[in-house]
Coordinates of C-alpha atoms and ligand atoms in Angstrom, one line a residue:
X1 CA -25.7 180.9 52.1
X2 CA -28.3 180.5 55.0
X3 CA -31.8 179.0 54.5
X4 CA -34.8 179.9 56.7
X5 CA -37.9 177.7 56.2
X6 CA -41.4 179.0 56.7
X7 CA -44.9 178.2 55.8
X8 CA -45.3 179.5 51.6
X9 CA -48.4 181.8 52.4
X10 CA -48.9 183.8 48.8
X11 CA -47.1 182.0 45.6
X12 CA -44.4 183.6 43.7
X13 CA -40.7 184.1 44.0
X14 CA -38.4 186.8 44.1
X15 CA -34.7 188.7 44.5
X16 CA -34.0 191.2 46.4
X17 CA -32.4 192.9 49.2
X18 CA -34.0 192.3 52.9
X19 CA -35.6 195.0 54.5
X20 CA -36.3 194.5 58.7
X21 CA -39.5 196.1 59.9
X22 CA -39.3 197.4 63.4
X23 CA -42.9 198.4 64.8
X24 CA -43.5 201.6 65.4
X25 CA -44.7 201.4 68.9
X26 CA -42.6 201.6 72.2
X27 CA -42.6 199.4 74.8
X28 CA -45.4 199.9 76.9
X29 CA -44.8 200.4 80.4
X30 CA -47.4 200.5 83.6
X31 CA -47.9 203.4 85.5
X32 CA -50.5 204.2 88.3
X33 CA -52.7 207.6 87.1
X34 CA -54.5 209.3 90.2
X35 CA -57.1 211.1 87.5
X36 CA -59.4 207.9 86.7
X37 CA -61.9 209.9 84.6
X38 CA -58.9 211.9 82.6
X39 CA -57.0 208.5 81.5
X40 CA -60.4 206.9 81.0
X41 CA -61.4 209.9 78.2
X42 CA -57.6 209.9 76.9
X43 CA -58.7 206.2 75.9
X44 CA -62.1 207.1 74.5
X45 CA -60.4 209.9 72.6
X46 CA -57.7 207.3 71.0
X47 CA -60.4 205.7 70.2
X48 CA -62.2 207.8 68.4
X49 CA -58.8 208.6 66.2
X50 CA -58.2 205.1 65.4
X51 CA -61.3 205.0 64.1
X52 CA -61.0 207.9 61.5
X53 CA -57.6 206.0 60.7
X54 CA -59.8 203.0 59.9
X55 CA -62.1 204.4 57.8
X56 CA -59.3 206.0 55.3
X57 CA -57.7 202.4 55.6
X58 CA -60.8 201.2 54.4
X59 CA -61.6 203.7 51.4
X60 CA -57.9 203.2 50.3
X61 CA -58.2 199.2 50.5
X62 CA -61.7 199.7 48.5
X63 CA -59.8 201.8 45.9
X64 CA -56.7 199.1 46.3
X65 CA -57.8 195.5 46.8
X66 CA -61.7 195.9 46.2
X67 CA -64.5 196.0 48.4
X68 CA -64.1 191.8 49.8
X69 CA -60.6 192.8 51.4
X70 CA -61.6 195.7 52.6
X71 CA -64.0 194.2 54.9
X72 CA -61.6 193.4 57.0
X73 CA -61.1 196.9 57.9
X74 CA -64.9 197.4 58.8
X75 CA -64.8 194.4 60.8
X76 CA -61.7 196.3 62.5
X77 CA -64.1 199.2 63.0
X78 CA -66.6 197.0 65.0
X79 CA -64.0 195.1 66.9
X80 CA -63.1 198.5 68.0
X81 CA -66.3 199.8 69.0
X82 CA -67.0 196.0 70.7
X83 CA -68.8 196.8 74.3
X84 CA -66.5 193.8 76.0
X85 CA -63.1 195.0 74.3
X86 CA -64.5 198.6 76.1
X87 CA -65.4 197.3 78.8
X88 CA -62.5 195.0 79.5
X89 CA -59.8 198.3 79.0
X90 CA -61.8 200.6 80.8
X91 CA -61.9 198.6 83.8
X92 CA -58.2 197.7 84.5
X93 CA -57.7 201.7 84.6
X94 CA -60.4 202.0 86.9
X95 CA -59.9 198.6 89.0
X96 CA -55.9 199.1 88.5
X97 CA -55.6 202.9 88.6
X98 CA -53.0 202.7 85.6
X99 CA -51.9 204.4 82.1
X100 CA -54.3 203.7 79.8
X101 CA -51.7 202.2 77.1
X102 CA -51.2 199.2 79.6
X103 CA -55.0 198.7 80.0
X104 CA -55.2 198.3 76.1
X105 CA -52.1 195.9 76.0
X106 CA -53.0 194.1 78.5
X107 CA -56.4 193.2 77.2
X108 CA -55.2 193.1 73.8
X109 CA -53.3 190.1 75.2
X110 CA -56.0 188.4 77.3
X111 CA -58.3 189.1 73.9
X112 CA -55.8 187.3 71.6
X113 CA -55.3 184.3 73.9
X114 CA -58.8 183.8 73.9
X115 CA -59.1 183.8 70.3
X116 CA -55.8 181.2 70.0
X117 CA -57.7 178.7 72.1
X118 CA -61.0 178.4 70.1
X119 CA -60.9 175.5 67.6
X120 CA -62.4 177.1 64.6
X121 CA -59.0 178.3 62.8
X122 CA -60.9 181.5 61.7
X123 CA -61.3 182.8 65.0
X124 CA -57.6 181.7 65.7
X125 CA -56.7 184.0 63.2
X126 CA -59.2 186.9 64.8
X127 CA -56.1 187.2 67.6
X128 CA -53.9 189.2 64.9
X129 CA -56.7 191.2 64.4
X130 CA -57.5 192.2 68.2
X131 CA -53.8 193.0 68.4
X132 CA -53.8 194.9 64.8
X133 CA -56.5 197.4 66.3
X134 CA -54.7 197.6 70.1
X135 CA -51.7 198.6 68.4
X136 CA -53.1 201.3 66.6
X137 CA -54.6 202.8 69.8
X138 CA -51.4 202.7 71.3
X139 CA -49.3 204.2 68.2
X140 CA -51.4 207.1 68.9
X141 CA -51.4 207.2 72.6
X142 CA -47.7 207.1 72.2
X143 CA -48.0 210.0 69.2
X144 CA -45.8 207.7 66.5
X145 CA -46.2 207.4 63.3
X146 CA -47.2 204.5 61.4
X147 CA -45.7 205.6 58.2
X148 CA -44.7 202.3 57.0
X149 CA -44.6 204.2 52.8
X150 CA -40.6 203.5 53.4
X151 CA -40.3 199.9 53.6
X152 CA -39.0 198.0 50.3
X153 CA -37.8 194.6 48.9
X154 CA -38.2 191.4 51.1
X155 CA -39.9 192.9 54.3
X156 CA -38.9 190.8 57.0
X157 CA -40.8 191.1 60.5
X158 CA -41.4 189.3 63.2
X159 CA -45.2 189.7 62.3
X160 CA -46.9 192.2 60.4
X161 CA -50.8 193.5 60.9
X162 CA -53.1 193.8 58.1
X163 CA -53.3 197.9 58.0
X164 CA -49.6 197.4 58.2
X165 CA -49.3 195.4 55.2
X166 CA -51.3 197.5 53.5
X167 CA -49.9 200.4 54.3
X168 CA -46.2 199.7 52.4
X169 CA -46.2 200.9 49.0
X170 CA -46.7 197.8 46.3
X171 CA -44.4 199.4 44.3
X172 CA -41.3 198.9 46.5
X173 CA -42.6 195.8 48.5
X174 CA -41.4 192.3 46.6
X175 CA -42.0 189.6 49.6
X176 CA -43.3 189.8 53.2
X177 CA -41.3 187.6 55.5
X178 CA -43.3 186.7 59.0
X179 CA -41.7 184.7 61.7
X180 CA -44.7 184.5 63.5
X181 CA -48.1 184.5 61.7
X182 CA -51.0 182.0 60.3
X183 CA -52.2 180.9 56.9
X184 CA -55.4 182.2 58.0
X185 CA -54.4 185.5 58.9
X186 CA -55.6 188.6 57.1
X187 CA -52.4 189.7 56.3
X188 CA -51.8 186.5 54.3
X189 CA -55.0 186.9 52.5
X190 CA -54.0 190.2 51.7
X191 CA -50.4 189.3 50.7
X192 CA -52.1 186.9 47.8
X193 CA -54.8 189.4 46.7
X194 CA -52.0 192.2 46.4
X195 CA -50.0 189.4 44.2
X196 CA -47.0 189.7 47.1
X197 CA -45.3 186.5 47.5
X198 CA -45.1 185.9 51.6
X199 CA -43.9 183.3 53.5
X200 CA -44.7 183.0 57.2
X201 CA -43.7 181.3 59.9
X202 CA -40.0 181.4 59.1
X203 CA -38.4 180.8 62.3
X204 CA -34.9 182.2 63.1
X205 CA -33.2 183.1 66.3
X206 CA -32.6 187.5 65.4
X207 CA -33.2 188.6 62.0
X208 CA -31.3 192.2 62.7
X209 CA -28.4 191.0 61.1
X210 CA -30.2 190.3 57.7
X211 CA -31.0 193.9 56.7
X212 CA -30.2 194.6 54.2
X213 CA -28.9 191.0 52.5
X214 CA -29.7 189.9 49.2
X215 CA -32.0 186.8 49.5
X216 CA -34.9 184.7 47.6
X217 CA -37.9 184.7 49.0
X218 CA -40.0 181.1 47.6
X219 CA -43.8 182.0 48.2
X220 CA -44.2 178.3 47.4
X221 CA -41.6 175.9 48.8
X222 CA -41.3 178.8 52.1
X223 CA -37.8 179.4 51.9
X224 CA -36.4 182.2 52.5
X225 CA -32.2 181.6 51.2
X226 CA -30.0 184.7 52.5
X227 CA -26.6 185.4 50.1
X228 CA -27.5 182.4 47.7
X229 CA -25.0 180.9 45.7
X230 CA -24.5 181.0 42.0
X231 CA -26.2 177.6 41.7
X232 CA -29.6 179.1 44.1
X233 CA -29.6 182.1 42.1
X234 CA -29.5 180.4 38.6
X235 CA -32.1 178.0 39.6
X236 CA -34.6 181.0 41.4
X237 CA -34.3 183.1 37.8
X238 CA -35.2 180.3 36.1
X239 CA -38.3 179.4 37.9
X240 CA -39.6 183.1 37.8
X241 CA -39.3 183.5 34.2
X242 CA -41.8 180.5 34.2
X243 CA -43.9 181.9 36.6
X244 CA -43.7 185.4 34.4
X245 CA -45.2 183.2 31.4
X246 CA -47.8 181.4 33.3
X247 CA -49.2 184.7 35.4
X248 CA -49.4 186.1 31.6
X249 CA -51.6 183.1 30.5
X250 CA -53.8 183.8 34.1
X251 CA -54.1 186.9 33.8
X252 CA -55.5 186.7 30.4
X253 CA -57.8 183.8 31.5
X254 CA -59.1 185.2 34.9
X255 CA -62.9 186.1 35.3
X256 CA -63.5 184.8 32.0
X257 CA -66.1 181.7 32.0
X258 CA -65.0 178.3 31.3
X259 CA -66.7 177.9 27.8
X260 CA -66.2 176.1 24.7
X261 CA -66.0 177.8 21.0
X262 CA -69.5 176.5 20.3
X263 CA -71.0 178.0 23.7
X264 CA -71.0 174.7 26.4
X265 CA -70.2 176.0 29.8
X266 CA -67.7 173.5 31.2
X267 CA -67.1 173.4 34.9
X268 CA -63.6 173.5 35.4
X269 CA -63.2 173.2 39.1
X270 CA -60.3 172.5 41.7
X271 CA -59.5 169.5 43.8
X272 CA -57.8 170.0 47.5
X273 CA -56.6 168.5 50.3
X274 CA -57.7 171.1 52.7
X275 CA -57.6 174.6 53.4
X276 CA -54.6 175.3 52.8
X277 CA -55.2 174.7 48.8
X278 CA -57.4 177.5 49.0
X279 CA -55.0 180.0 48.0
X280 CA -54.1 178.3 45.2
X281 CA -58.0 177.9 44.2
X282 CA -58.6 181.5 44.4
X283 CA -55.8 182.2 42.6
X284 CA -55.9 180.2 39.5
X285 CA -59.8 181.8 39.3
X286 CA -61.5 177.6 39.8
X287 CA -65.3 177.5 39.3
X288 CA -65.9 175.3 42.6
X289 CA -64.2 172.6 44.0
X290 CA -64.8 169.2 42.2
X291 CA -63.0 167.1 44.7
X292 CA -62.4 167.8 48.4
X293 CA -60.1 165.0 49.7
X294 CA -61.8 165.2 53.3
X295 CA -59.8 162.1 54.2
X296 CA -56.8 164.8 55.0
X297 CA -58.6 166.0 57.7
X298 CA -58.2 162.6 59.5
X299 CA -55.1 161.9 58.4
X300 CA -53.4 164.9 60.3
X301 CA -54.8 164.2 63.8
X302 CA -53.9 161.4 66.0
X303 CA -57.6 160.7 66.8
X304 CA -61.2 161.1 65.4
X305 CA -61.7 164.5 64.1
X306 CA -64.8 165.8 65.7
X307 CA -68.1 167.4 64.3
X308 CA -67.2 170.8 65.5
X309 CA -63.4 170.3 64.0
X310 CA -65.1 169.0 60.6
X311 CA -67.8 171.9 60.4
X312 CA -65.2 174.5 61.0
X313 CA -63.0 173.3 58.3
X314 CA -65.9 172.6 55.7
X315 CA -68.0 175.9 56.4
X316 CA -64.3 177.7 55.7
X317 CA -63.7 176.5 52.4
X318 CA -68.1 177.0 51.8
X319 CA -67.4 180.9 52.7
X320 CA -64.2 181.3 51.2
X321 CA -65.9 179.8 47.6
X322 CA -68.5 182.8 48.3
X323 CA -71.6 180.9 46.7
X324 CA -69.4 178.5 44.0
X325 CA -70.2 174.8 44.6
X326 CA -67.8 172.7 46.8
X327 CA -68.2 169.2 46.4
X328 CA -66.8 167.2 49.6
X329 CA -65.9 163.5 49.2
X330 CA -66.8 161.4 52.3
X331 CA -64.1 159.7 53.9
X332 CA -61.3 157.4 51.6
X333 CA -59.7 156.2 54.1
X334 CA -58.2 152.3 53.9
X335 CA -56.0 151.1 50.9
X336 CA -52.8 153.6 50.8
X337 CA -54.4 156.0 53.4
X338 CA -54.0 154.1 57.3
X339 CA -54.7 155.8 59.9
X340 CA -53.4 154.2 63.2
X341 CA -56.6 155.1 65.3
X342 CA -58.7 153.3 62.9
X343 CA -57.6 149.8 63.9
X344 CA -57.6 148.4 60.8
X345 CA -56.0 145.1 60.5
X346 CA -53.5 144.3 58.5
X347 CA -54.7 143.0 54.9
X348 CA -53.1 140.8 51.6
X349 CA -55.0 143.1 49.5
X350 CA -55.6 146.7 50.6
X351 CA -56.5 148.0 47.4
X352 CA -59.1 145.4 47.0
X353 CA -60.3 145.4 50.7
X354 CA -61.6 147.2 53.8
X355 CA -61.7 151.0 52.5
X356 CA -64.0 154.3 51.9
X357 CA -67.7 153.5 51.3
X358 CA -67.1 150.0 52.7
X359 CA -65.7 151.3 56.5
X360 CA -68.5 154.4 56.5
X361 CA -71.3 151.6 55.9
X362 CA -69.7 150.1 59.0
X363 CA -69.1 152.5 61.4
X364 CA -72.4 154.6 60.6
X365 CA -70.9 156.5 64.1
X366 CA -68.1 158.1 62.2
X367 CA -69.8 158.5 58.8
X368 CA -72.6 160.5 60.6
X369 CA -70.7 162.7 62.1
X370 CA -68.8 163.4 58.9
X371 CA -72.6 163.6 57.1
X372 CA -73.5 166.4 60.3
X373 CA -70.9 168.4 59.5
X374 CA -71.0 168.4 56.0
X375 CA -74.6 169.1 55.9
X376 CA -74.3 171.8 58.5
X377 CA -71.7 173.4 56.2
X378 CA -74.3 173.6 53.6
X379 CA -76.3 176.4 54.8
X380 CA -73.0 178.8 54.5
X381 CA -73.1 178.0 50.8
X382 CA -73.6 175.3 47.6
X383 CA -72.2 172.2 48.9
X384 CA -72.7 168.7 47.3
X385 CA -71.5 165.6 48.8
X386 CA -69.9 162.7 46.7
X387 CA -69.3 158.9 48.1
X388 CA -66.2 156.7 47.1
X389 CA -65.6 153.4 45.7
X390 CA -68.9 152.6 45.2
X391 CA -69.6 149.3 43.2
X392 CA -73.3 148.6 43.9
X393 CA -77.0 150.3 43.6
X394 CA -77.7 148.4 47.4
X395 CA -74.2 150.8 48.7
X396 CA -75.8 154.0 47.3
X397 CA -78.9 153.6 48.9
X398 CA -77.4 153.0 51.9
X399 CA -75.2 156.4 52.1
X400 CA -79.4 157.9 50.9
X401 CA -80.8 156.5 54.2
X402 CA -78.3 157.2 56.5
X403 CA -78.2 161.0 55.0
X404 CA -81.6 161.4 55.6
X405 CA -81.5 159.9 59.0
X406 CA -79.0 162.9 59.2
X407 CA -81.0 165.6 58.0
X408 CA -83.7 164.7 60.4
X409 CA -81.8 164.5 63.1
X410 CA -80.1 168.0 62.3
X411 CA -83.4 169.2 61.9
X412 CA -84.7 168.4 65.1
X413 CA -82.2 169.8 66.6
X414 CA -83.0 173.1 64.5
X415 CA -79.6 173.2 63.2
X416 CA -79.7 174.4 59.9
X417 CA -78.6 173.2 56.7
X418 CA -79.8 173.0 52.9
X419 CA -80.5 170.2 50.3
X420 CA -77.0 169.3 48.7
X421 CA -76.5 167.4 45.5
X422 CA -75.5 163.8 46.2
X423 CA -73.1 162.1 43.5
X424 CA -71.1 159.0 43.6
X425 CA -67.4 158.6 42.6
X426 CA -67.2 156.1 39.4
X427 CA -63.8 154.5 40.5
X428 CA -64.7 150.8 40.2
X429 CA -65.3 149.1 36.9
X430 CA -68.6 148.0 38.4
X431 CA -69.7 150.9 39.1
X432 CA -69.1 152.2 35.1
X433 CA -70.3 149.2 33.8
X434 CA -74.0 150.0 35.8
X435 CA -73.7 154.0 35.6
X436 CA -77.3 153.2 33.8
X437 CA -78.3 152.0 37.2
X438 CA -76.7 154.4 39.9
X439 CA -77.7 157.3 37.4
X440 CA -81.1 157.0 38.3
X441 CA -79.9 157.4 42.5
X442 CA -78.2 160.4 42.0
X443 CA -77.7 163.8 41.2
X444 CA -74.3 163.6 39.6
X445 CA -71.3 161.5 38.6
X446 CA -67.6 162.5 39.3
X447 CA -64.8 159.7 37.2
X448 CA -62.1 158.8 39.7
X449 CA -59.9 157.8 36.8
X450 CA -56.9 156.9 39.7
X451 CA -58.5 154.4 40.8
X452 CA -60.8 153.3 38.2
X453 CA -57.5 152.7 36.1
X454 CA -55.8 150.9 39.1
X455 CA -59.3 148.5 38.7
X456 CA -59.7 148.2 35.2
X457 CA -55.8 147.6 34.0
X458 CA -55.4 145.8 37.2
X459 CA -52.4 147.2 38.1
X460 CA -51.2 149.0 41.0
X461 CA -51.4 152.7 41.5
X462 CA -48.8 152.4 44.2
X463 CA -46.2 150.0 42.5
X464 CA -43.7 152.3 40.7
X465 CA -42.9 149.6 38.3
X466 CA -46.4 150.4 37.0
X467 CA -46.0 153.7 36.3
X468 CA -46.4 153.5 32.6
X469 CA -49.5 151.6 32.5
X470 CA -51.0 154.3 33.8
X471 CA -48.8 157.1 31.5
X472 CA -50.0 155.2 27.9
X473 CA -54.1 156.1 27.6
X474 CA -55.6 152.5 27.2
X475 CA -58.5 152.2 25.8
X476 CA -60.9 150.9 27.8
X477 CA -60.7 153.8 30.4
X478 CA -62.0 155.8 27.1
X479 CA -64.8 153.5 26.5
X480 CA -65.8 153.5 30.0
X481 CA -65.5 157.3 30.7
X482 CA -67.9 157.2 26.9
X483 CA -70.4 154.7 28.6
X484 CA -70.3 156.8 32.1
X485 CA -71.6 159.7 30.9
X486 CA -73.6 158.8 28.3
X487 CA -75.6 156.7 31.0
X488 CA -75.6 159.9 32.7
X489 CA -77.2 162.2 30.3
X490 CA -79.8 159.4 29.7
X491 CA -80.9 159.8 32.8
X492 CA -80.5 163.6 33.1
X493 CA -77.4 163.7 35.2
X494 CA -74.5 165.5 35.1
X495 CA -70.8 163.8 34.7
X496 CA -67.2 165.2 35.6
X497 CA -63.9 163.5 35.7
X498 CA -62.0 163.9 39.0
X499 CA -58.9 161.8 38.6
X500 CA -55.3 163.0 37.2
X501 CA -56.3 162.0 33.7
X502 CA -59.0 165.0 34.0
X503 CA -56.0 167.9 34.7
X504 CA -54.1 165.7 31.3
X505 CA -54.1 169.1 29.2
X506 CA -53.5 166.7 26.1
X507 CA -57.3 164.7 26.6
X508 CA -59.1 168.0 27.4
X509 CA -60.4 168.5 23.8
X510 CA -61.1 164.5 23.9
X511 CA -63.3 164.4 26.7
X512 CA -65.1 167.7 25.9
X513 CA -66.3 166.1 23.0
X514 CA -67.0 163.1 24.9
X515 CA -69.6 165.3 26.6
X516 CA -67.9 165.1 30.1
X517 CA -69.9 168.6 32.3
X518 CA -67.0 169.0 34.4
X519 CA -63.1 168.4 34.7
X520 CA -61.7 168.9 38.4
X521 CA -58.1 169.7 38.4
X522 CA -55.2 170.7 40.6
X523 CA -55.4 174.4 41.1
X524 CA -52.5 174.9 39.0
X525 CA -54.1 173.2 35.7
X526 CA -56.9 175.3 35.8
X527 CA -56.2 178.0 33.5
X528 CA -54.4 175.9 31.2
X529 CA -57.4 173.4 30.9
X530 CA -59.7 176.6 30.4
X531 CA -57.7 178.3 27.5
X532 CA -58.2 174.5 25.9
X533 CA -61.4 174.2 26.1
X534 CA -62.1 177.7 24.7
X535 CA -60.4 176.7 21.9
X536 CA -62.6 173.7 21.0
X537 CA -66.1 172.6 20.1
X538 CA -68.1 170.1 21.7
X539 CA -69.8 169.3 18.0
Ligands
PEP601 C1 -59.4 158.7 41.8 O1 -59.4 157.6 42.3 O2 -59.3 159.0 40.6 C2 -59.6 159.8 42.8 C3 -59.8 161.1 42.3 O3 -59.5 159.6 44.1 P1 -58.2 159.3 44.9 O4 -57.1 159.7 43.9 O5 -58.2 160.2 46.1 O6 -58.3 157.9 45.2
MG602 MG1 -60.0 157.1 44.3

């Protein structure tokens, strides 16, 4: 038994025997032409055909994986008609006197390294792309065929392009295996819309001697285990038979709107990490995201993420929500969450001490640039922005004046953004016990019940010893989640829950009646929690 580990790109996991996918394409070699204008036409021609491939592509993706997915094979189209991609191939054969194949590899290359060295991780992706439509050119320069209908089981390449995933037959494909390849590539978008399990990034040394090799492929943990053992096997069957039960319960639940029995729409929304959850939201169908943990994005540098890192990463999950509301939390850092190039001293206390709201009042340097980004993300879609660990009406209007001071600089600088809903976490028992108060600041509430549990029971969230403190429902979280959003209806507010409790299947029913607007959940609980509150009545 062997095990590869990758990067788990689409979910799901599967048996089957390995299939290696060798490209089509030959190598392409360099060789000097003497008939400039003939090789120059033989590319235009190419062209021109690789176009009319492109536009069956597209009317089959249409039929396939709707019209969203298809895009990406209009935005082929235009890359391919793109005056500097043109220009760039037309003049190594004139400049170089060479084949016409070697013009478009070489700028497919030079194209592709450009794209790798931008910092927005869209355009990173945009390299496969380039390289997607350079190949096709060259397929047909070289007259091969890109019949790809054969391919079954676990495909295993070294890449694969999105026409080419596409082009394999759904019936006979179970996995897609990449060595190389990004979570942002097409081809991993399209592997979870086609409901393909793919893992990418799996690193191995030669995968020639795999064909044909029973394996599992884990769409979720990324490994890919060649001739597993009893033990793997029992373990892999096991885990797709709950998978089987809980796609039935999504598939069911998908599209459908969160609503109880007696008609109140409910937003049921997701919380992430980063972009990498996205999947995950998209999948289990989430109404917007409740709770965007932007605190990641810090944690996984070594120094100061900057505006333009921030906006890239925040206008990416906006785009991909396509209009649904993403609500990012300012930075948490501080308590269990250091961060080395914060210089944060040491303290007896953490939990009680130096963290979120409390550092960003501080250092108004790094909460504005958090704030400029954010806001900038808001003209690509809904975006509302929440603060943490607030305890005090003075705090909020703090976090008021320094967005504003944001807004006007952004708008002098004709940058554009739009009005976002401003909400405060309730986390602290001050803040619950004054909701009256900070309901009249802002626009909505969101119930960190973590923390607000960890504050009100005082007891550790990070003491294991603790655990069941917060396992057994105590009481007064009840009454203060009651008083929270009855403060907040009073003062015409909205009110979600954002902590674990919120994702607790057995207290959806309890705080639907409670009159809580929104529950924001792991990706995974969001059908669950939806089938729930369909079943009950707010009345
Ligand atoms: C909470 O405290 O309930 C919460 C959602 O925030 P975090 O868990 O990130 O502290
Ligand atoms: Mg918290």
């Amino acid at each position: 038994m062997l095990t590869f580990t990758g990067k788990g790109a689409a979910g799901g996991i599967v048996i089957g025997r390995i299939s290696v996918y060798k490209k089509g394409a030959k190598a392409v070699k360099r060789y000097h032409v003497t008939d400039i204008e003939k090789e120059v036409s033989r590319f235009a021609c190419c062209r021109a055909k690789a176009e009319k491939e492109l536009e069956g592509l597209y009317e089959q993706a249409l039929k396939e994986i709707g019209k969203s997915n298809a895009a990406i094979f209009e935005i082929h189209k235009m890359m391919l008609d793109d005056e500097d991609y043109k220009e760039s191939i037309e003049n190594i054969i004139r400049s170089e006197e060479v084949n016409c194949e070697y013009a478009v590899s070489v700028t497919a290359d030079n194209f592709a390294q450009m794209f790798l060295a931008m910092d927005d991780e869209y355009m990173k992706a945009r390299a496969a792309d380039v390289r997607d439509i350079s190949e096709r050119i060259i397929s047909i320069l070289q007259n091969n065929s890109t019949d790809n209908t054969h391919m079954k089981g676990i495909v295993l390449a070294d890449d694969l392009t999105p026409s080419e995933t596409l082009q394999m037959d759904k019936d006979k494909v179970s996995a897609f295996v990449t060595v190389g390849g990004s979570l942002n590539s097409h081809t991993a978008i399209l592997a979870r819309t086609m409901n393909i399990p793919a893992i990418i990034g799996c690193k191995m040394d030669s995968m020639e001697e795999l064909d044909g090799k029973e394996a599992i492929a884990d769409g979720f943990s990324g490994n890919l285990i060649v001739e597993p053992d009893e033990d793997a096997l029992v373990f892999a069957r096991q885990k797709i038979m709950e998978e089987t039960e809980k796609r039935n319960l999504l598939e069911s639940l998908k599209g459908k709107e969160s609503i109880t029995a007696d008609g109140k729409k409910i937003k049921v929304y997701a919380n992430i990490g980063g972009l990498s959850d996205l999947g995950s939201v998209l999948e289990n169908d989430a109404g917007g995201i409740g709770l965007f943990r932007s605190e990641f994005l810090y944690l996984e540098k070594n120094s100061f993420p900057t505006e333009e890192e921030q906006f890239s990463v925040y206008r990416r999950v906006v785009q991909t929500m396509g209009g649904k509301e993403v609500i990012i939390r300012t930075l948490d850092i501080g308590a269990d969450k250091k961060i080395d190039y914060f210089g944060l001293a040491e303290e007896e206390n953490p939990a009680l001490g130096y963290r979120a709201i409390r550092i960003c009042l501080d250092r108004k340097d790094i909460f504005k640039t958090q704030l400029r980004a954010i806001y900038r993300a808001s003209s690509y879609g809904k975006v509302g922005i929440m603060f943490p660990m607030i305890t005090s009406v003075d705090e909020v209007r703090k976090v008021k004046k320094i967005s504003e001071e944001v807004k006007r600089e952004l708008k002098a600088q004709n940058l554009p953004f739009e009005d976002v809903e401003l909400g405060i976490m309730i986390e602290t028992p001050a803040a619950a016990v004054i909701s009256d108060d900070l309901a009249k600041e802002v626009d909505f509430f969101s119930i960190g019940t973590n923390d607000l549990t960890q504050y009100v029971l005082a007891a550790d969230r990070q003491n294991p010893k603790l655990d069941n403190m917060f396992e057994e429902y105590h009481p007064a979280i009840f009454r203060l989640i009651e008083h929270v959003v009855k403060n907040a209806h009073e003062n015409g507010i909205w009110a979600g829950i954002c902590g674990e409790l919120g994702g607790d299947t057995t207290l959806t029913e309890r705080f639907i009646k409670m009159g809580v607007d929104e529950l924001s959940v792991s990706p995974p609980n969001i059908l669950p929690i939806r089938k729930i509150i369909s079943e009950c009545t707010v009345g």
